[in-house]
Tab-separated table of C-alpha atoms and ligand atoms in Angstrom:
chain	number	residue	atom	x	y	z
A	1	MET	CA	2.196	-13.111	-2.991
A	2	ILE	CA	-1.363	-13.180	-2.776
A	3	GLU	CA	-3.750	-15.392	-3.533
A	4	MET	CA	-7.446	-14.744	-2.075
A	5	GLN	CA	-10.223	-18.103	-2.651
A	6	GLY	CA	-14.054	-16.922	-1.974
A	7	ILE	CA	-12.642	-13.584	0.513
A	8	GLY	CA	-16.641	-12.287	1.421
A	9	LYS	CA	-16.524	-9.252	4.113
A	10	VAL	CA	-19.823	-8.956	5.692
A	11	PHE	CA	-19.747	-5.681	7.870
A	12	GLU	CA	-22.410	-5.908	10.905
A	13	THR	CA	-24.310	-2.978	12.833
A	14	GLN	CA	-27.100	-2.397	15.279
A	15	ASP	CA	-29.310	-3.238	12.567
A	16	PHE	CA	-28.235	-4.248	9.387
A	17	GLN	CA	-25.992	-5.779	7.558
A	18	THR	CA	-23.051	-4.396	4.669
A	19	HIS	CA	-22.294	-6.905	2.272
A	20	ALA	CA	-18.942	-5.098	1.650
A	21	LEU	CA	-17.100	-8.309	-0.527
A	22	ARG	CA	-18.487	-11.332	-1.442
A	23	ASN	CA	-17.204	-13.826	-3.424
A	24	ILE	CA	-13.357	-12.364	-4.427
A	25	ASN	CA	-11.116	-14.472	-6.402
A	26	ILE	CA	-7.467	-13.230	-6.938
A	27	SER	CA	-4.436	-13.814	-7.140
A	28	ILE	CA	-1.732	-11.275	-7.485
A	29	GLU	CA	2.025	-12.322	-8.469
A	30	GLN	CA	5.708	-11.174	-7.223
A	31	GLY	CA	6.368	-8.795	-9.420
A	32	GLU	CA	2.934	-7.889	-10.869
A	33	PHE	CA	1.573	-4.009	-10.614
A	34	VAL	CA	-2.397	-4.586	-9.740
A	35	SER	CA	-4.976	-1.690	-10.029
A	36	ILE	CA	-8.058	-2.250	-8.134
A	37	SER	CA	-10.264	1.149	-9.290
A	38	GLY	CA	-14.370	0.934	-8.913
A	39	PRO	CA	-17.113	3.578	-7.354
A	40	SER	CA	-17.305	5.300	-4.299
A	41	GLY	CA	-18.256	2.281	-1.727
A	42	CYS	CA	-17.765	-0.771	-3.760
A	43	GLY	CA	-15.204	-2.597	-1.359
A	44	LYS	CA	-11.986	-1.493	-2.730
A	45	SER	CA	-10.854	0.000	0.590
A	46	THR	CA	-11.979	-2.896	2.207
A	47	LEU	CA	-10.047	-5.412	0.246
A	48	LEU	CA	-7.075	-3.900	0.702
A	49	SER	CA	-7.657	-4.461	4.570
A	50	ILE	CA	-8.389	-7.806	4.288
A	51	MET	CA	-5.122	-8.360	1.731
A	52	GLY	CA	-2.864	-6.042	4.477
A	53	LEU	CA	-4.093	-8.009	7.245
A	54	LEU	CA	-5.628	-4.910	9.183
A	55	GLU	CA	-8.948	-7.044	9.525
A	56	PRO	CA	-10.042	-10.545	8.789
A	57	ALA	CA	-12.395	-11.711	6.437
A	58	SER	CA	-15.664	-12.949	6.977
A	59	THR	CA	-15.668	-15.564	4.710
A	60	GLY	CA	-12.937	-17.285	2.208
A	61	ARG	CA	-9.530	-18.547	2.167
A	62	TYR	CA	-6.720	-16.293	2.050
A	63	TRP	CA	-2.849	-17.191	1.123
A	64	LEU	CA	-0.280	-14.859	2.219
A	65	ALA	CA	3.487	-15.386	0.330
A	66	GLY	CA	2.233	-18.957	0.580
A	67	GLN	CA	0.819	-19.593	4.395
A	68	SER	CA	-2.851	-19.389	4.753
A	69	VAL	CA	-3.792	-16.039	7.436
A	70	ASP	CA	-7.965	-17.228	8.063
A	71	ASN	CA	-6.741	-18.397	11.644
A	72	LEU	CA	-3.972	-16.254	12.825
A	73	THR	CA	-4.132	-14.530	16.228
A	74	PHE	CA	-3.992	-10.216	16.076
A	75	ASP	CA	-0.767	-10.733	17.007
A	76	GLN	CA	0.234	-13.600	14.451
A	77	ALA	CA	-1.224	-11.556	12.429
A	78	ALA	CA	0.670	-8.396	13.276
A	79	ALA	CA	3.522	-10.223	12.956
A	80	LEU	CA	3.068	-11.680	9.037
A	81	ARG	CA	1.789	-7.932	8.646
A	82	ASN	CA	5.086	-6.718	9.508
A	83	LEU	CA	7.287	-8.803	7.552
A	84	HIS	CA	5.438	-8.979	4.724
A	85	ILE	CA	3.655	-5.553	3.916
A	86	GLY	CA	4.005	-1.762	3.289
A	87	PHE	CA	0.762	0.845	2.706
A	88	ILE	CA	0.930	4.432	1.194
A	89	PHE	CA	-2.381	5.844	2.209
A	90	GLN	CA	-4.151	9.322	0.807
A	91	SER	CA	-2.581	11.050	4.322
A	92	PHE	CA	0.886	10.788	4.933
A	93	ASN	CA	0.410	9.713	8.834
A	94	LEU	CA	4.226	11.469	9.865
A	95	VAL	CA	5.290	12.356	12.861
A	96	ASP	CA	5.567	15.636	12.492
A	97	ALA	CA	7.689	16.373	15.071
A	98	MET	CA	10.842	14.054	14.289
A	99	SER	CA	12.683	15.007	10.885
A	100	VAL	CA	12.208	12.846	8.010
A	101	PHE	CA	15.118	10.464	8.369
A	102	ASP	CA	13.560	9.831	11.827
A	103	ASN	CA	9.880	8.911	10.368
A	104	VAL	CA	10.910	6.654	7.647
A	105	ALA	CA	13.807	4.670	10.026
A	106	LEU	CA	10.839	4.482	12.385
A	107	PRO	CA	9.688	1.173	11.291
A	108	LEU	CA	12.834	-0.192	11.807
A	109	ARG	CA	12.827	-0.345	16.032
A	110	TYR	CA	9.746	-2.430	16.111
A	111	ARG	CA	10.032	-4.247	12.706
A	112	VAL	CA	13.271	-5.275	12.033
A	113	PRO	CA	14.827	-4.753	15.322
A	114	LYS	CA	18.640	-6.569	14.927
A	115	LEU	CA	19.398	-4.576	12.357
A	116	SER	CA	23.315	-2.692	13.595
A	117	ALA	CA	22.784	1.225	13.748
A	118	GLN	CA	24.817	1.280	10.748
A	119	GLU	CA	22.481	-1.026	8.762
A	120	SER	CA	19.400	1.200	9.354
A	121	GLN	CA	21.453	4.237	8.803
A	122	GLN	CA	21.901	2.541	5.235
A	123	ARG	CA	18.631	1.626	4.409
A	124	VAL	CA	17.149	4.604	5.311
A	125	MET	CA	19.713	6.622	3.156
A	126	LEU	CA	18.974	4.104	0.016
A	127	CYS	CA	15.315	4.599	0.509
A	128	LEU	CA	14.984	8.114	0.550
A	129	GLU	CA	17.186	8.791	-2.622
A	130	LYS	CA	15.118	6.133	-4.915
A	131	VAL	CA	12.162	8.544	-3.476
A	132	GLY	CA	14.702	11.414	-4.336
A	133	LEU	CA	15.070	13.091	-1.306
A	134	SER	CA	18.210	12.267	0.282
A	135	HIS	CA	18.691	16.078	0.296
A	136	ARG	CA	15.616	16.394	2.649
A	137	VAL	CA	16.599	14.223	6.153
A	138	GLN	CA	16.867	16.860	8.450
A	139	HIS	CA	13.726	18.700	7.574
A	140	LEU	CA	10.146	18.511	8.953
A	141	PRO	CA	7.915	17.299	7.771
A	142	GLY	CA	5.633	20.791	7.242
A	143	GLN	CA	9.065	22.230	5.092
A	144	LEU	CA	8.230	20.185	3.090
A	145	SER	CA	5.543	19.780	0.284
A	146	GLY	CA	2.477	17.543	-0.032
A	147	GLY	CA	4.419	15.848	-2.458
A	148	GLN	CA	7.712	15.296	-0.667
A	149	GLN	CA	5.629	14.317	2.219
A	150	GLN	CA	3.609	11.202	0.536
A	151	ARG	CA	8.088	9.807	-0.895
A	152	VAL	CA	8.916	9.971	2.674
A	153	ALA	CA	5.952	8.007	3.482
A	154	ILE	CA	6.775	5.804	0.474
A	155	ALA	CA	10.696	5.553	2.041
A	156	ARG	CA	9.020	4.746	5.297
A	157	ALA	CA	6.989	2.255	3.360
A	158	LEU	CA	10.109	0.614	1.589
A	159	VAL	CA	12.069	0.503	4.428
A	160	THR	CA	11.109	-2.650	5.947
A	161	GLN	CA	11.986	-4.638	2.449
A	162	PRO	CA	8.300	-5.477	1.933
A	163	SER	CA	6.926	-8.592	-0.121
A	164	ILE	CA	4.283	-5.750	-1.673
A	165	LEU	CA	3.360	-2.890	-1.684
A	166	LEU	CA	-0.105	-1.488	-0.995
A	167	VAL	CA	-1.471	1.847	-1.853
A	168	ASP	CA	-4.669	3.022	-1.110
A	169	GLU	CA	-5.882	6.479	-3.322
A	170	ALA	CA	-2.187	8.385	-2.569
A	171	THR	CA	-2.660	10.358	-4.697
A	172	GLY	CA	-5.861	11.819	-2.791
A	173	ASN	CA	-4.275	14.749	-1.069
A	174	LEU	CA	-2.088	16.056	-4.439
A	175	ASP	CA	-2.497	18.361	-6.778
A	176	SER	CA	-2.459	17.221	-10.197
A	177	LYS	CA	1.975	17.827	-10.678
A	178	SER	CA	2.546	16.032	-7.343
A	179	GLY	CA	0.916	13.273	-7.931
A	180	ASP	CA	1.881	12.557	-11.458
A	181	ALA	CA	5.303	12.319	-9.734
A	182	VAL	CA	3.943	10.224	-7.207
A	183	MET	CA	2.417	7.821	-9.134
A	184	GLY	CA	6.082	7.890	-11.206
A	185	LEU	CA	7.934	6.627	-8.419
A	186	ILE	CA	5.286	4.036	-7.702
A	187	GLY	CA	6.209	3.034	-11.775
A	188	GLU	CA	9.692	2.416	-11.271
A	189	LEU	CA	9.177	1.374	-7.788
A	190	HIS	CA	7.418	-1.370	-9.997
A	191	GLN	CA	10.034	-1.232	-12.967
A	192	GLN	CA	12.465	-2.159	-10.386
A	193	GLY	CA	10.489	-5.456	-8.903
A	194	THR	CA	8.186	-4.650	-6.401
A	195	THR	CA	4.961	-6.129	-6.047
A	196	ILE	CA	2.479	-3.653	-6.058
A	197	CYS	CA	-1.237	-3.978	-5.456
A	198	MET	CA	-3.149	-0.179	-6.085
A	199	VAL	CA	-6.293	0.691	-5.446
A	200	THR	CA	-7.430	4.357	-7.522
A	201	HIS	CA	-10.536	5.778	-9.195
A	202	ASP	CA	-8.572	7.742	-11.427
A	203	PRO	CA	-8.152	5.409	-15.044
A	204	ARG	CA	-4.587	7.238	-15.777
A	205	TYR	CA	-3.050	5.961	-13.007
A	206	ALA	CA	-4.860	2.592	-13.113
A	207	ASP	CA	-3.415	2.281	-16.801
A	208	MET	CA	-0.248	2.213	-15.532
A	209	ALA	CA	-0.650	-1.468	-13.932
A	210	SER	CA	-0.204	-4.635	-15.425
A	211	ARG	CA	-2.753	-5.837	-14.269
A	212	GLN	CA	-6.620	-3.405	-14.027
A	213	VAL	CA	-9.313	-5.242	-11.613
A	214	LYS	CA	-12.860	-3.706	-11.408
A	215	LEU	CA	-14.709	-4.065	-8.009
A	216	PHE	CA	-18.680	-2.961	-7.925
A	217	ASP	CA	-20.815	-4.143	-5.085
A	218	GLY	CA	-18.274	-6.231	-3.463
A	219	GLU	CA	-17.592	-8.089	-6.851
A	220	LEU	CA	-14.994	-8.110	-8.960
A	221	LEU	CA	-15.721	-8.129	-12.773
A	222	GLY	CA	-13.692	-10.368	-14.723
A	223	CYS	CA	-9.995	-11.065	-12.987
A	224	GLY	CA	-8.191	-8.364	-14.838
A	225	TYR	CA	-6.731	-7.726	-18.150
A	226	THR	CA	-2.966	-7.672	-18.485
A	227	ALA	CA	-2.893	-3.957	-20.120
A	228	PRO	CA	0.120	-2.629	-22.034
A	229	LYS	CA	2.098	-0.081	-19.612
A	230	ALA	CA	1.143	3.190	-19.767
A	231	GLU	CA	4.076	6.174	-18.857
A	232	ILE	CA	3.614	8.700	-16.837
A	233	ASN	CA	5.673	11.484	-17.273
A	234	MET	CA	7.285	12.793	-14.278
B	301	ADP	P1	-14.466	1.851	-0.941
B	301	ADP	O1	-12.858	1.774	-0.977
B	301	ADP	O2	-14.637	1.512	-2.495
B	301	ADP	O3	-15.236	3.292	-1.535
B	301	ADP	P2	-14.919	0.373	1.388
B	301	ADP	O4	-14.185	-0.873	1.538
B	301	ADP	O5	-14.249	2.131	2.084
B	301	ADP	O6	-15.323	1.054	-0.503
B	301	ADP	O7	-16.615	0.665	1.741
B	301	ADP	C1	-17.072	-1.276	1.000
B	301	ADP	C2	-18.275	-0.554	1.835
B	301	ADP	O8	-18.447	-1.349	3.106
B	301	ADP	C3	-19.866	0.304	1.965
B	301	ADP	O9	-21.096	0.356	1.849
B	301	ADP	C4	-19.028	0.897	3.072
B	301	ADP	O10	-19.796	2.086	3.574
B	301	ADP	C5	-18.795	-0.349	4.471
B	301	ADP	N1	-18.094	-0.093	4.990
B	301	ADP	C6	-16.751	-0.389	5.188
B	301	ADP	N2	-16.408	-0.274	6.172
B	301	ADP	C7	-16.747	-0.549	6.848
B	301	ADP	C8	-17.135	-0.715	8.564
B	301	ADP	N3	-15.463	-0.750	10.061
B	301	ADP	N4	-18.531	-0.865	9.292
B	301	ADP	C9	-19.512	-0.595	8.744
B	301	ADP	N5	-19.359	-0.492	7.403
B	301	ADP	C10	-18.197	-0.056	6.210
B	302	ADP	P1	8.435	18.447	-4.971
B	302	ADP	O1	7.501	18.539	-6.526
B	302	ADP	O2	9.342	18.004	-4.854
B	302	ADP	O3	6.782	17.979	-4.462
B	302	ADP	P2	7.761	21.081	-4.423
B	302	ADP	O4	8.179	21.667	-6.325
B	302	ADP	O5	6.605	21.068	-4.565
B	302	ADP	O6	8.131	19.077	-5.080
B	302	ADP	O7	8.556	22.068	-3.400
B	302	ADP	C1	9.972	22.657	-4.047
B	302	ADP	C2	10.337	23.304	-2.864
B	302	ADP	O8	9.683	24.072	-2.038
B	302	ADP	C3	10.794	22.000	-2.399
B	302	ADP	O9	11.710	22.473	-1.519
B	302	ADP	C4	10.002	22.476	-0.668
B	302	ADP	O10	10.582	22.257	0.495
B	302	ADP	C5	9.318	23.878	-0.778
B	302	ADP	N1	8.194	23.811	0.192
B	302	ADP	C6	6.858	23.450	-1.001
B	302	ADP	N2	6.099	23.259	-0.157
B	302	ADP	C7	6.132	23.657	1.073
B	302	ADP	C8	5.376	23.778	2.372
B	302	ADP	N3	4.091	23.691	2.377
B	302	ADP	N4	5.955	24.609	3.207
B	302	ADP	C9	7.334	24.172	2.992
B	302	ADP	N5	8.297	24.623	2.419
B	302	ADP	C10	7.406	23.999	0.693
């Protein structure tokens, strides 16, 4: 699903260069659940942004779902991103003035425009059922708890049926109980077959992954080992 060879990223600022990533080699198979952890500033978010085609690498080669992405134009990268990638961030980025239903339906408008209204509605409801919020369809985000808002954001990420879900500190803004619930849901999605790559600094959540990858100063330590899956009780 994801294949990176020798990926590096250099940020040029006025006076100096930051080597955010060096010689990253990683492949993620369909159905895997990979966690990426490491200290603050080690390059986790940068790696996820490159995986998600939000920004290009400086060096190296990257294949997403079998397609080389190294020489894509901005628009081609966006199209491939829309086809394959679902993002979940620390901030929920919901539209406050829109209902839960409309928030989840939003990506379908521009990412999957050919769906009929009925198909769209079915997909949105299916995703809201998956995250346990089909009884909150007409609520506004402000009427929900933080944990519920993150679950709406997860439904919105799932509605385009992405090949891989990229998760960046999904529980960063949540209390531990809501964080556990969100992580329990992500674990369930993995068991249902979703491919997941997740950045976290919480070792308990990293333990839920089928493979743990550690970043340090922009470099991968080992290629990750296959750990027994830990369960987080919801
Ligand atoms: P992490 O997610 O592990 O905290 P990041 O990927 O955000 O780390 O950052 C890795 C390094 O790259 C840091 O030194 C950070 O300051 C630098 N960096 C990240 N984004 C930029 C940017 N847009 N411009 C300049 N430096 C950046
Ligand atoms: P969950 O565990 O599913 O995230 P909570 O137990 O936090 O949900 O919330 C229970 C109920 O309280 C929900 O129906 C939610 O709508 C309501 N609620 C929680 N937090 C807020 C809030 N900040 N503003 C409005 N309603 C809230």
